[in-house]
mmCIF file of C-alpha atoms and ligand atoms in Angstrom:
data_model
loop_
_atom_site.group_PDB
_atom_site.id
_atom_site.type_symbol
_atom_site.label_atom_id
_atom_site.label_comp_id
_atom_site.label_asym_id
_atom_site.label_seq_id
_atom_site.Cartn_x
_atom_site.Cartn_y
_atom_site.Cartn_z
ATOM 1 C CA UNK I 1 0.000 0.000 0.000
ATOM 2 C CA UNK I 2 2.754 2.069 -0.986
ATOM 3 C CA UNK I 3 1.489 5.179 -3.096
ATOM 4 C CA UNK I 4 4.792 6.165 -4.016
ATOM 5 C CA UNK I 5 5.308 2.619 -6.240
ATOM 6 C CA UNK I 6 2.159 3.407 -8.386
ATOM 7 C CA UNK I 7 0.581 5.532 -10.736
ATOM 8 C CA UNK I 8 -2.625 7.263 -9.014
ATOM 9 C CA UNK I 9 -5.669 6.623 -9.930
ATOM 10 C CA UNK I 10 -6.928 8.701 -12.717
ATOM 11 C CA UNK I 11 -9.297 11.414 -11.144
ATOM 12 C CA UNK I 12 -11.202 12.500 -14.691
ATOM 13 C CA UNK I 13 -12.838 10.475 -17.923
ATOM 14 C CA UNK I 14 -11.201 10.763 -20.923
ATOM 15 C CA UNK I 15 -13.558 13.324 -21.528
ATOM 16 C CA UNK I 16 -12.903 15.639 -18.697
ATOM 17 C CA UNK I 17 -15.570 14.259 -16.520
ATOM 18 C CA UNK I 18 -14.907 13.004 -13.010
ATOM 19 C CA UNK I 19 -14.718 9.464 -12.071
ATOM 20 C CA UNK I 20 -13.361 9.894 -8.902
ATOM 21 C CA UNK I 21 -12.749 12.851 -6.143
ATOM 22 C CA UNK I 22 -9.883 12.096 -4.268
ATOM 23 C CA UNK I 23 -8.200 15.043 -3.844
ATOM 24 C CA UNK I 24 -8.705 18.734 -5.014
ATOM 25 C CA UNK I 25 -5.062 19.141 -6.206
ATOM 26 C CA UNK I 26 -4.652 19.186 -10.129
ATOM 27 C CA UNK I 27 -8.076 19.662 -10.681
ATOM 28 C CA UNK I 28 -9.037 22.146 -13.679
ATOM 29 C CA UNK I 29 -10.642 25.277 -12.296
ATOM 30 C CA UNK I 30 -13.346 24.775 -14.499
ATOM 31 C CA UNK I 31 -14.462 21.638 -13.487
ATOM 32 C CA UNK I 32 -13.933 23.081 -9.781
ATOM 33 C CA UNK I 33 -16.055 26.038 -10.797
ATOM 34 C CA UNK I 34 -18.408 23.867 -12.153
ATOM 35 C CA UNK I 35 -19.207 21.521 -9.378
ATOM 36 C CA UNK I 36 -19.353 24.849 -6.880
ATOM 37 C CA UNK I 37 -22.510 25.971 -9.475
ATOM 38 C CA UNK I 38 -24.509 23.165 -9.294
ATOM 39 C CA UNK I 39 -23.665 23.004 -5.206
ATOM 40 C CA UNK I 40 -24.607 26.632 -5.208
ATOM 41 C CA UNK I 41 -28.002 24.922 -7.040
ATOM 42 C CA UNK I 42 -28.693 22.389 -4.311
ATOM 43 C CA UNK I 43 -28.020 25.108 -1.540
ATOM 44 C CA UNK I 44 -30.704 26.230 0.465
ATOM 45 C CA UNK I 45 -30.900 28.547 3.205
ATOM 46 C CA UNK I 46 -31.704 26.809 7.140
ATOM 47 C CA UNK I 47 -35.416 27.074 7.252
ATOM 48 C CA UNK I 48 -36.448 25.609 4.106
ATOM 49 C CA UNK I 49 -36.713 22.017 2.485
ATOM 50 C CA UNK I 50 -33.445 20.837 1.277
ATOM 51 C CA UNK I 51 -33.341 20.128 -2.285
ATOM 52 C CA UNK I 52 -33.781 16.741 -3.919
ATOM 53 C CA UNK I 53 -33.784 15.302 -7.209
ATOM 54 C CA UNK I 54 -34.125 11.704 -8.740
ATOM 55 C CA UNK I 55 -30.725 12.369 -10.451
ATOM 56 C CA UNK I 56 -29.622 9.000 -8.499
ATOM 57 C CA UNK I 57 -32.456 6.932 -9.071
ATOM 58 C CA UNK I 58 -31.178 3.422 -9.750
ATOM 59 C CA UNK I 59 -28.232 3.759 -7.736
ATOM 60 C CA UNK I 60 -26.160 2.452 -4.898
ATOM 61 C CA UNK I 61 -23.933 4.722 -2.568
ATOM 62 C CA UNK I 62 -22.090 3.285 0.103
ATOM 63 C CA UNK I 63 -20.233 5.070 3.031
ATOM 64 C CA UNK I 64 -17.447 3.112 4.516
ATOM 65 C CA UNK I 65 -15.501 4.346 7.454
ATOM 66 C CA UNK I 66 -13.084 2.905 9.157
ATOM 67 C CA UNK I 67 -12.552 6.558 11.465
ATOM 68 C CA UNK I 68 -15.277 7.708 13.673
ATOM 69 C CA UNK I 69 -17.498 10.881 11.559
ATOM 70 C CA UNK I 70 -20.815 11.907 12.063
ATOM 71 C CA UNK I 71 -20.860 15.093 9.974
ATOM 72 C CA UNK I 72 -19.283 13.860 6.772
ATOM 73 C CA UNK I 73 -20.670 10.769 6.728
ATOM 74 C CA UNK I 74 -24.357 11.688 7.380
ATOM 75 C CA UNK I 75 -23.992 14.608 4.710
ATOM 76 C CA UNK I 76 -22.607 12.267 2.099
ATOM 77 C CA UNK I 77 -25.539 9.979 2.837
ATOM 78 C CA UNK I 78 -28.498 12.429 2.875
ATOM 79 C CA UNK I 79 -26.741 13.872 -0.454
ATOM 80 C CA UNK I 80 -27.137 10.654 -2.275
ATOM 81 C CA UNK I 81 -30.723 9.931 -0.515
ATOM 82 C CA UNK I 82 -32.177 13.525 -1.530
ATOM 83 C CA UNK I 83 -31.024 12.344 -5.218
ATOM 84 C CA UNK I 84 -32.748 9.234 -5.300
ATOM 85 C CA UNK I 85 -30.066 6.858 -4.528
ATOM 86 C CA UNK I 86 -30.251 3.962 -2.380
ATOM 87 C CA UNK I 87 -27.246 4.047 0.564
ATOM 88 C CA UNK I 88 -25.809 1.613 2.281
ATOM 89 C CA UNK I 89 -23.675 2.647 5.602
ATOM 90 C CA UNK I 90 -20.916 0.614 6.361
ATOM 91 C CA UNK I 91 -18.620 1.099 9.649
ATOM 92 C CA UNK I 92 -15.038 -1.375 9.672
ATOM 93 C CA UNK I 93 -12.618 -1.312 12.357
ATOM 94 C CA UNK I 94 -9.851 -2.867 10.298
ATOM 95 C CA UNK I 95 -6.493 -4.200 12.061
ATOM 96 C CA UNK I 96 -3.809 -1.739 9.836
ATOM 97 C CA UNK I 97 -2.025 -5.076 9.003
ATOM 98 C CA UNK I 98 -4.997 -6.214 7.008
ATOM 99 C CA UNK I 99 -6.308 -3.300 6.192
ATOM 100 C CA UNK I 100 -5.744 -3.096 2.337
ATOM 101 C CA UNK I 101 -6.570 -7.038 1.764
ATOM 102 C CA UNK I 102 -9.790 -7.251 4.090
ATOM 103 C CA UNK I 103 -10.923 -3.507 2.054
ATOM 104 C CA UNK I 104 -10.513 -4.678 -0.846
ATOM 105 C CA UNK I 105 -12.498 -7.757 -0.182
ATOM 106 C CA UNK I 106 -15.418 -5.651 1.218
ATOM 107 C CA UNK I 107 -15.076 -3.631 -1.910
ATOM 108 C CA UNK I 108 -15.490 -6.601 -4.083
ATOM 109 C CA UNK I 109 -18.500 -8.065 -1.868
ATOM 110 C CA UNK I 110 -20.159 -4.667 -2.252
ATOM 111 C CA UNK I 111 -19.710 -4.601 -6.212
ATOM 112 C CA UNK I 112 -21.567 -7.253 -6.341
ATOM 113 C CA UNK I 113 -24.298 -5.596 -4.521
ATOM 114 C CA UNK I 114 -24.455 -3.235 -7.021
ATOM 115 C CA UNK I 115 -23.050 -0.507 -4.864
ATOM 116 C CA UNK I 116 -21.995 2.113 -8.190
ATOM 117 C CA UNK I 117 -20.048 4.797 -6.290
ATOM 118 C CA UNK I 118 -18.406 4.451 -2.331
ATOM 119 C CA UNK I 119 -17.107 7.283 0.040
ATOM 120 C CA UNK I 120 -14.482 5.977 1.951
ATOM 121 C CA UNK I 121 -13.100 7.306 4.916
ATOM 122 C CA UNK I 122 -9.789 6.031 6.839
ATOM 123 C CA UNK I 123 -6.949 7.413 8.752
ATOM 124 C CA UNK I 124 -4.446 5.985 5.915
ATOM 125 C CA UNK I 125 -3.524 8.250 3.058
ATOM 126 C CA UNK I 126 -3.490 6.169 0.140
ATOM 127 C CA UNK I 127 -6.571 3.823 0.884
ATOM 128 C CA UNK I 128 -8.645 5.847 -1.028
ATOM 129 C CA UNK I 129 -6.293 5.362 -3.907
ATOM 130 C CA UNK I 130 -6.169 1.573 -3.650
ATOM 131 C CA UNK I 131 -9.871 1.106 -3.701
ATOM 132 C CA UNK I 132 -9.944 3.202 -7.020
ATOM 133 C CA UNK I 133 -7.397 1.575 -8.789
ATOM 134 C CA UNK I 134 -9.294 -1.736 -8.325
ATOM 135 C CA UNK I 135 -12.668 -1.208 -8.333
ATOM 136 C CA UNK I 136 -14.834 -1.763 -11.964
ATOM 137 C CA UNK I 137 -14.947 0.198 -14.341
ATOM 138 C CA UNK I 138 -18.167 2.091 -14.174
ATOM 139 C CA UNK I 139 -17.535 2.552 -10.352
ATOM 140 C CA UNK I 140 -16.287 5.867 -8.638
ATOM 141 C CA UNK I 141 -14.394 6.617 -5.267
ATOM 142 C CA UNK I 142 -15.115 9.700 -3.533
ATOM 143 C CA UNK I 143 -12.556 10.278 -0.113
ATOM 144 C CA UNK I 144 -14.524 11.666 2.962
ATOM 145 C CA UNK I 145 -11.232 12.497 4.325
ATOM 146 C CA UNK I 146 -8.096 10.413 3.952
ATOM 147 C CA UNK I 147 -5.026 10.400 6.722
ATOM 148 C CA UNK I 148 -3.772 14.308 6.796
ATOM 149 C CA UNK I 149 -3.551 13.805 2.679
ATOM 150 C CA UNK I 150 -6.693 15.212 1.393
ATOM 151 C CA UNK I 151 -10.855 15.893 2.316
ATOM 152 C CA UNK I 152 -11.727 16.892 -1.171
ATOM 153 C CA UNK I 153 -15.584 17.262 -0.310
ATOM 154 C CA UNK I 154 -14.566 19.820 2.565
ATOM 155 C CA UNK I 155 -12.277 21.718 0.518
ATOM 156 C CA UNK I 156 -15.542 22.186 -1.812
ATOM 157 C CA UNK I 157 -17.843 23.181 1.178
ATOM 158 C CA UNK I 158 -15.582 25.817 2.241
ATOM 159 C CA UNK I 159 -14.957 27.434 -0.900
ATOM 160 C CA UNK I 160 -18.793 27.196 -1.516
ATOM 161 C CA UNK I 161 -19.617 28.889 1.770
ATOM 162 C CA UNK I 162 -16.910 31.515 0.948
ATOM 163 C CA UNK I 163 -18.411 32.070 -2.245
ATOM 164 C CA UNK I 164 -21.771 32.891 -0.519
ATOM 165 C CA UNK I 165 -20.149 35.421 1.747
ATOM 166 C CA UNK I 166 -17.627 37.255 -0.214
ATOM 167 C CA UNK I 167 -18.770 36.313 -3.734
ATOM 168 C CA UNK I 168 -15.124 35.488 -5.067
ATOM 169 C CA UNK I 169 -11.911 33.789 -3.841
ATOM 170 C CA UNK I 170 -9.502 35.855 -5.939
ATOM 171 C CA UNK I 171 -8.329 38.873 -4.310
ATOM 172 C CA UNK I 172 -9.601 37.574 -0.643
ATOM 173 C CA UNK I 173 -6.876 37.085 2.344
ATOM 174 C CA UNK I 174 -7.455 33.962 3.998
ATOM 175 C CA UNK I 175 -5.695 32.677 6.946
ATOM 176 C CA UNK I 176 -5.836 29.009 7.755
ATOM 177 C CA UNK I 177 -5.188 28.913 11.403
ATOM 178 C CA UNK I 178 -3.646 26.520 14.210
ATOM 179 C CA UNK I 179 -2.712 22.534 13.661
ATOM 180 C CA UNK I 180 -2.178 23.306 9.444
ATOM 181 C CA UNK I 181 0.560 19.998 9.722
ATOM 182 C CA UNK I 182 -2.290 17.582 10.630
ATOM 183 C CA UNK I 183 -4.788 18.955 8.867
ATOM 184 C CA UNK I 184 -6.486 17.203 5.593
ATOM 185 C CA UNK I 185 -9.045 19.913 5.181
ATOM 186 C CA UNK I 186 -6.011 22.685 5.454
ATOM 187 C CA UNK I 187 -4.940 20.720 2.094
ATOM 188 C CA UNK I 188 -7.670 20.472 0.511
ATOM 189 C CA UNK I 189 -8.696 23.843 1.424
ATOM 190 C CA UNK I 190 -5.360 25.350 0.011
ATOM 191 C CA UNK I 191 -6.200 23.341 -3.152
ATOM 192 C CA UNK I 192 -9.348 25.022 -3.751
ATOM 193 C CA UNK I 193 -7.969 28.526 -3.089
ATOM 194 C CA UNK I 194 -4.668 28.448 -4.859
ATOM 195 C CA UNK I 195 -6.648 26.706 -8.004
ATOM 196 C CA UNK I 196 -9.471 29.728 -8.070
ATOM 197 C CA UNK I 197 -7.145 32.501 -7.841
ATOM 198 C CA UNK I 198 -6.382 33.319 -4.310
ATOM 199 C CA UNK I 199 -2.572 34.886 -3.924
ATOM 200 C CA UNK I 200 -3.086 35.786 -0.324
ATOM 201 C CA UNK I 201 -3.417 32.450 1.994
ATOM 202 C CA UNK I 202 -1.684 32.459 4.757
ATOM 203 C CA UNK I 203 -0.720 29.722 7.627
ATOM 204 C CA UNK I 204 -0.672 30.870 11.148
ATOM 205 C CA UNK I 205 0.830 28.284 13.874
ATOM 206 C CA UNK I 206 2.947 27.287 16.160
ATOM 207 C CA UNK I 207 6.148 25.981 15.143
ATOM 208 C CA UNK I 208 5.768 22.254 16.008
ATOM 209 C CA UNK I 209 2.085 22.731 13.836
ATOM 210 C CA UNK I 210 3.158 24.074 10.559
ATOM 211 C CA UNK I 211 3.782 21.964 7.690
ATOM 212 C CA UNK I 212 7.125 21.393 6.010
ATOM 213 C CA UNK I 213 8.618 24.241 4.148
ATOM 214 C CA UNK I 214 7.866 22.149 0.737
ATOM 215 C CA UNK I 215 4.721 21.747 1.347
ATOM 216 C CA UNK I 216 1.832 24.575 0.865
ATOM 217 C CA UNK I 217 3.632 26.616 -1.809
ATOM 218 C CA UNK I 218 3.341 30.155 -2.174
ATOM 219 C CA UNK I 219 1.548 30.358 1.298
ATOM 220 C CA UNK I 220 2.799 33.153 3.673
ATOM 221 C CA UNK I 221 3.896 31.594 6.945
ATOM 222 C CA UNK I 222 2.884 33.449 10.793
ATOM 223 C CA UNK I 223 4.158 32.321 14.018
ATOM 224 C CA UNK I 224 1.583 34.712 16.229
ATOM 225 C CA UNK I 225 -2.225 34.796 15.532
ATOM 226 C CA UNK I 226 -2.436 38.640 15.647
ATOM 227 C CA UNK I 227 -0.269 38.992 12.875
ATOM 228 C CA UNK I 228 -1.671 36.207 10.566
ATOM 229 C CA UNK I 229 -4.717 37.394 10.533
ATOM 230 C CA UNK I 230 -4.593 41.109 10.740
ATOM 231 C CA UNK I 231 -6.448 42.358 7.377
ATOM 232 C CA UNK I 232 -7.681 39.175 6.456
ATOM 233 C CA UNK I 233 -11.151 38.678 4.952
ATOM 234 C CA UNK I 234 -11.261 34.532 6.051
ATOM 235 C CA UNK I 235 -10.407 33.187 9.459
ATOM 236 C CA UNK I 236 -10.320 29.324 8.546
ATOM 237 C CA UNK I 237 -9.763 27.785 12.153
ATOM 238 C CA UNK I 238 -8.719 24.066 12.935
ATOM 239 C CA UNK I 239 -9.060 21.416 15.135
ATOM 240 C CA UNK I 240 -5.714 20.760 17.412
ATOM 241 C CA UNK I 241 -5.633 16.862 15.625
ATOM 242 C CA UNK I 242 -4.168 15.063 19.481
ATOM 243 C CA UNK I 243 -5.046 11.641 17.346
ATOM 244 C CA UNK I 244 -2.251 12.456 14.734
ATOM 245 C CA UNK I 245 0.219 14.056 16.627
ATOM 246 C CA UNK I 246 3.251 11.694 17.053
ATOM 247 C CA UNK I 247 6.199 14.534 16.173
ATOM 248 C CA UNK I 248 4.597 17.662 17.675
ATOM 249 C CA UNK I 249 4.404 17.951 20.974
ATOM 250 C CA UNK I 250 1.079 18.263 22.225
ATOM 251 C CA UNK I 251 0.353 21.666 24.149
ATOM 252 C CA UNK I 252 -1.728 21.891 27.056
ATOM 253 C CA UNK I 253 -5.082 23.044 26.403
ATOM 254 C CA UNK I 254 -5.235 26.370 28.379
ATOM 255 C CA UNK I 255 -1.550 27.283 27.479
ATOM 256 C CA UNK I 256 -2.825 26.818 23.794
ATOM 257 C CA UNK I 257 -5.762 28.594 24.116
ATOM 258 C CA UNK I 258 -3.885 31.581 26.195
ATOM 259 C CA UNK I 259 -2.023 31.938 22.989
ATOM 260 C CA UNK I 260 -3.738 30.467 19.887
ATOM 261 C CA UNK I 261 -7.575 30.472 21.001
ATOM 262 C CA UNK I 262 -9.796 32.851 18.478
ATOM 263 C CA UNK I 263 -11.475 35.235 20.901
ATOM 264 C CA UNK I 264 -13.703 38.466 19.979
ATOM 265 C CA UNK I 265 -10.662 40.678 20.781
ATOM 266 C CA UNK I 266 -7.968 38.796 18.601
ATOM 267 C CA UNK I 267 -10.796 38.860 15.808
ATOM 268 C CA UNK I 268 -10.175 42.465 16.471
ATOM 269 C CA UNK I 269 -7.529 42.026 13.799
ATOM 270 C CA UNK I 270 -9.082 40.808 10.910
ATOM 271 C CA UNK I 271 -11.332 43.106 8.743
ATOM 272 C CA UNK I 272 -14.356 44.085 10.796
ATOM 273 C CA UNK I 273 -16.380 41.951 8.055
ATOM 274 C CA UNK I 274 -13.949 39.448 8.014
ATOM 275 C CA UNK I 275 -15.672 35.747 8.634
ATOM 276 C CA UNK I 276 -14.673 32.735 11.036
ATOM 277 C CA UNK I 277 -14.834 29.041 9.650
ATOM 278 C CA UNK I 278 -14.066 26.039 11.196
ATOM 279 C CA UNK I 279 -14.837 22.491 9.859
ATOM 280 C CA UNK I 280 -15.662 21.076 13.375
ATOM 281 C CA UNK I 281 -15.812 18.541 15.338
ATOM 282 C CA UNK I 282 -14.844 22.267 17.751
ATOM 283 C CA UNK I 283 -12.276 22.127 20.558
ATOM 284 C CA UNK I 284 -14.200 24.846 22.762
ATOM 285 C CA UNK I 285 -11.795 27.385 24.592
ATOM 286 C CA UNK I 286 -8.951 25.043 23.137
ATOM 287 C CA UNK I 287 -8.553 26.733 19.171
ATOM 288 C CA UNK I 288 -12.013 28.913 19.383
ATOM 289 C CA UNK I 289 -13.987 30.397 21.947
ATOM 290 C CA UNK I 290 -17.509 29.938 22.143
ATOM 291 C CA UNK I 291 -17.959 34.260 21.941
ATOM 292 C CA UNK I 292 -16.667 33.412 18.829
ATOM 293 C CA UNK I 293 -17.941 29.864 17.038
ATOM 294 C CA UNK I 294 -21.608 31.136 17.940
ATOM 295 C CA UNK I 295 -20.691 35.229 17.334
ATOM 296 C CA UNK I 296 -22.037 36.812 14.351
ATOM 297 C CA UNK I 297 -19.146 36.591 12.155
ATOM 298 C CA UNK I 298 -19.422 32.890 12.334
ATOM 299 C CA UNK I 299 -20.427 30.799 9.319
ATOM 300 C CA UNK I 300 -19.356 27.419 10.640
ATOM 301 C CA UNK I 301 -23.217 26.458 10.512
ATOM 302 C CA UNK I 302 -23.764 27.557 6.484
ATOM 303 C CA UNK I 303 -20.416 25.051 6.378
ATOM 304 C CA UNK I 304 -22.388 22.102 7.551
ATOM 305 C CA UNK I 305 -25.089 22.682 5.453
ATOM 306 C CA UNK I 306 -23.344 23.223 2.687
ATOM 307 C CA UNK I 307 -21.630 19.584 2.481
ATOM 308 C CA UNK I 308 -24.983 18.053 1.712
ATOM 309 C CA UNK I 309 -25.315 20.514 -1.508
ATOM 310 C CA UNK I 310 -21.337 19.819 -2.658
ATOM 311 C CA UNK I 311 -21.689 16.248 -1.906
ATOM 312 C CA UNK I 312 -24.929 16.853 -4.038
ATOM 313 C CA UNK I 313 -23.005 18.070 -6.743
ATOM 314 C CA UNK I 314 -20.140 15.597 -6.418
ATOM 315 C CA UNK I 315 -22.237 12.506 -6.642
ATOM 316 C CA UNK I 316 -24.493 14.079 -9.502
ATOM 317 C CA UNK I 317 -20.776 14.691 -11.287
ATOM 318 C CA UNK I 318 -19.568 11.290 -11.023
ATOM 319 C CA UNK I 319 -22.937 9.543 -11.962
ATOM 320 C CA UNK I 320 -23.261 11.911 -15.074
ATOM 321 C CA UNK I 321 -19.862 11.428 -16.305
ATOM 322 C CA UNK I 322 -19.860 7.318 -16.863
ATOM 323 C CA UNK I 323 -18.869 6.607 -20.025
ATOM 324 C CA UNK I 324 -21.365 4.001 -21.240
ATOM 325 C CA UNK I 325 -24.066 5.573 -22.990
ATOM 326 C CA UNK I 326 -26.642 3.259 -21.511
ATOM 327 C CA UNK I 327 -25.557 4.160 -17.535
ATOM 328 C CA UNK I 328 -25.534 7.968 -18.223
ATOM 329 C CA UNK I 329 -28.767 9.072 -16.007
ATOM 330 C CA UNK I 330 -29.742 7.560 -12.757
ATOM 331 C CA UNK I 331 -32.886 6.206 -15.132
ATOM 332 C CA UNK I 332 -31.254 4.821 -17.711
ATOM 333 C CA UNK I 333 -28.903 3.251 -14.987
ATOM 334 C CA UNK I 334 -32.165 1.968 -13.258
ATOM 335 C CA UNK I 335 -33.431 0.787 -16.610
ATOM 336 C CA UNK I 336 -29.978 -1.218 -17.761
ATOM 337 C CA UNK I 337 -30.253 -2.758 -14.269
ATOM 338 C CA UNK I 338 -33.343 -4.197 -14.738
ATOM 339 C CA UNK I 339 -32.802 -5.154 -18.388
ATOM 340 C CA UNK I 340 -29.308 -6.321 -17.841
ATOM 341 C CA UNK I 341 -26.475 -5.488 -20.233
ATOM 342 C CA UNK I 342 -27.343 -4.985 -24.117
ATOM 343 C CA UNK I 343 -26.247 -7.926 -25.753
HETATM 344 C C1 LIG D 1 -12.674 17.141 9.812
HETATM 345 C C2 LIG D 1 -12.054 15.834 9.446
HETATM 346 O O1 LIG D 1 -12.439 14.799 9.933
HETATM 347 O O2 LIG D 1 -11.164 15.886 8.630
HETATM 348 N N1 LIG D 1 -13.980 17.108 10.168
HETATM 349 C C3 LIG D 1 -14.885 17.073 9.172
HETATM 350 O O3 LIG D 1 -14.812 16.270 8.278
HETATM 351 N N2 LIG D 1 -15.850 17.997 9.200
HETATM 352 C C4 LIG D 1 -11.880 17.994 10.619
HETATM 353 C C5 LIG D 1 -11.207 17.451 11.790
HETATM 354 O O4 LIG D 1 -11.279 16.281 12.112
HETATM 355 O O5 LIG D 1 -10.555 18.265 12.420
#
């Protein structure tokens, strides 16, 4: 399970279209920009029904994580449900020995359930990337998160909720704040940005939580909070990761939060309209206080609601985009299912 030894798994058709969402990186911004439309389509404000469609009819989704989620993994499967699709919800505690083997078995058993696209979650990078490279042909991988690698589908929700707020990513200053080293969304978020045009993103952590210096190109680097966000227009906070923290050392709560904790007055610094994200699950009075996740500049709520409309979008994408003719809509796919394959 060595991702180094092999070529990726292709993340587009041969026409462009996507066959699987692994990571953000590499993506064209078109295809980004279209996929944050039709989320933007399946948005709706907190209040109202959510929107549904039967672009799924006829097929299987199944979520398989092997790392604890409720948010991701619920969104993913009320996504597929509101387009019609039939979900099945599998949770694996896998020994990391076995893990690759005993997936790929499950994989195979749920092929031949007729499960057409899975969302896999695990704490390993590249497991993501071994399910794609063996699954059939007409089946699609989508990563709900994958080691500190990538969490494509967050990267999306961000940018969407960003989008809603500022109305562009180009020209905006965004600071991505606190455990950056451990953090997939950080990546994925980065992705996003740096592909639609943003030239000021900046990191903001302590020394023994910021990335290697070849990672996160063209990103300005801050050692105090103050500074890395004064002026910005996005305060992207992150979770302190304690589960994948073997180099760093691992600070003490209050002396973090004393130092690192987003409170009103250290928002102080960003633009007056600047807003504060954070992908949850929250460390309360750890990286945010609650003045702050539940203040009015807040938009961690439109965040969570928003992953149901890009995973929406994502799972529309990947349907849409399989190659044979006869499995191109959710009804046609229901229909070849019931005929069988054309002779
Ligand atoms: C994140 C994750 O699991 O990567 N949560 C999420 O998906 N909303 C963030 C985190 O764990 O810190």
């Amino acid at each position: 399970m060595n991702q180094q030894s092999h070529e990726r798994a292709p993340a587009l058709h041969a026409d462009g279209s996507l066959r699987h969402l692994l990571t953000l990186e590499g993506l064209p911004r078109a295809l980004l920009e279209r996929l944050l439309e039709r989320a933007q389509h399946y948005s709706r404000p907190l209040g109202t029904p959510p929107a549904r469609s039967q672009a799924l009819q006829g097929i299987t989704v199944a979520t398989l994580f092997t790392e604890p989620s409720t948010r991701t993994r619920v969104s993913f499967e009320l996504a597929a449900q509101r387009l019609g699709a039939d979900v099945a919800s599998i949770e694996m505690q896998l020994s990391s020995r076995l893990k690759g083997e005993s997936m790929l078995d499950t994989i195979r058993t749920l092929e031949s359930l007729h499960v057409d696209v899975f969302v896999l979650r695990d704490a390993q990078t590249d497991v993501p990337d071994l399910v794609a490279r063996n699954v059939a042909a007409h089946v699609s991988v989508l990563s709900g998160g994958a080691g500190n690698y990538a969490h494509p589908t967050q990267g999306l929700l961000d940018t969407l909720t960003i989008l809603q707020h500022k109305g562009r990513i180009a020209g905006l200053s965004i600071a991505i704040v606190g455990d950056v080293r451990h953090s997939r969304v950080a990546r994925s978020a980065w992705h996003a940005f740096a592909t639609l045009g943003a030239t000021d993103i900046r990191l903001v952590a302590p020394p023994a939580l910021m990335p290697n210096e070849q990672e996160f190109g063209g990103c300005a680097r801050f050692h105090r909070l103050e500074d890395g966000i004064a002026g910005c227009d996005v305060v992207m906070m992150l979770r302190i990761q304690k589960e994948r923290m073997t180099e760093a050392a691992i600070p003490g709560a209050a002396e973090y939060f004393a130092e690192w904790g987003l409170t009103p007055q250290r928002l102080a610094a960003a633009r007056p309209d600047a807003i504060v994200m954070h992908p949850q699950p929250m460390n309360r009075g750890i990286e945010i206080a609650s003045q702050v996740a539940d203040g009015p500049q807040s938009v961690i709520r439109d965040q969570v609601r928003n992953g149901v409309a890009v995973r929406m979008a994502v799972l529309e994408a990947v349907i849409a985009g399989r190659s044979s003719p006869a499995l191109s809509t959710g009804k046609d796919a229901a229909d070849w299912r019931q005929r069988g394959p054309r002779p």
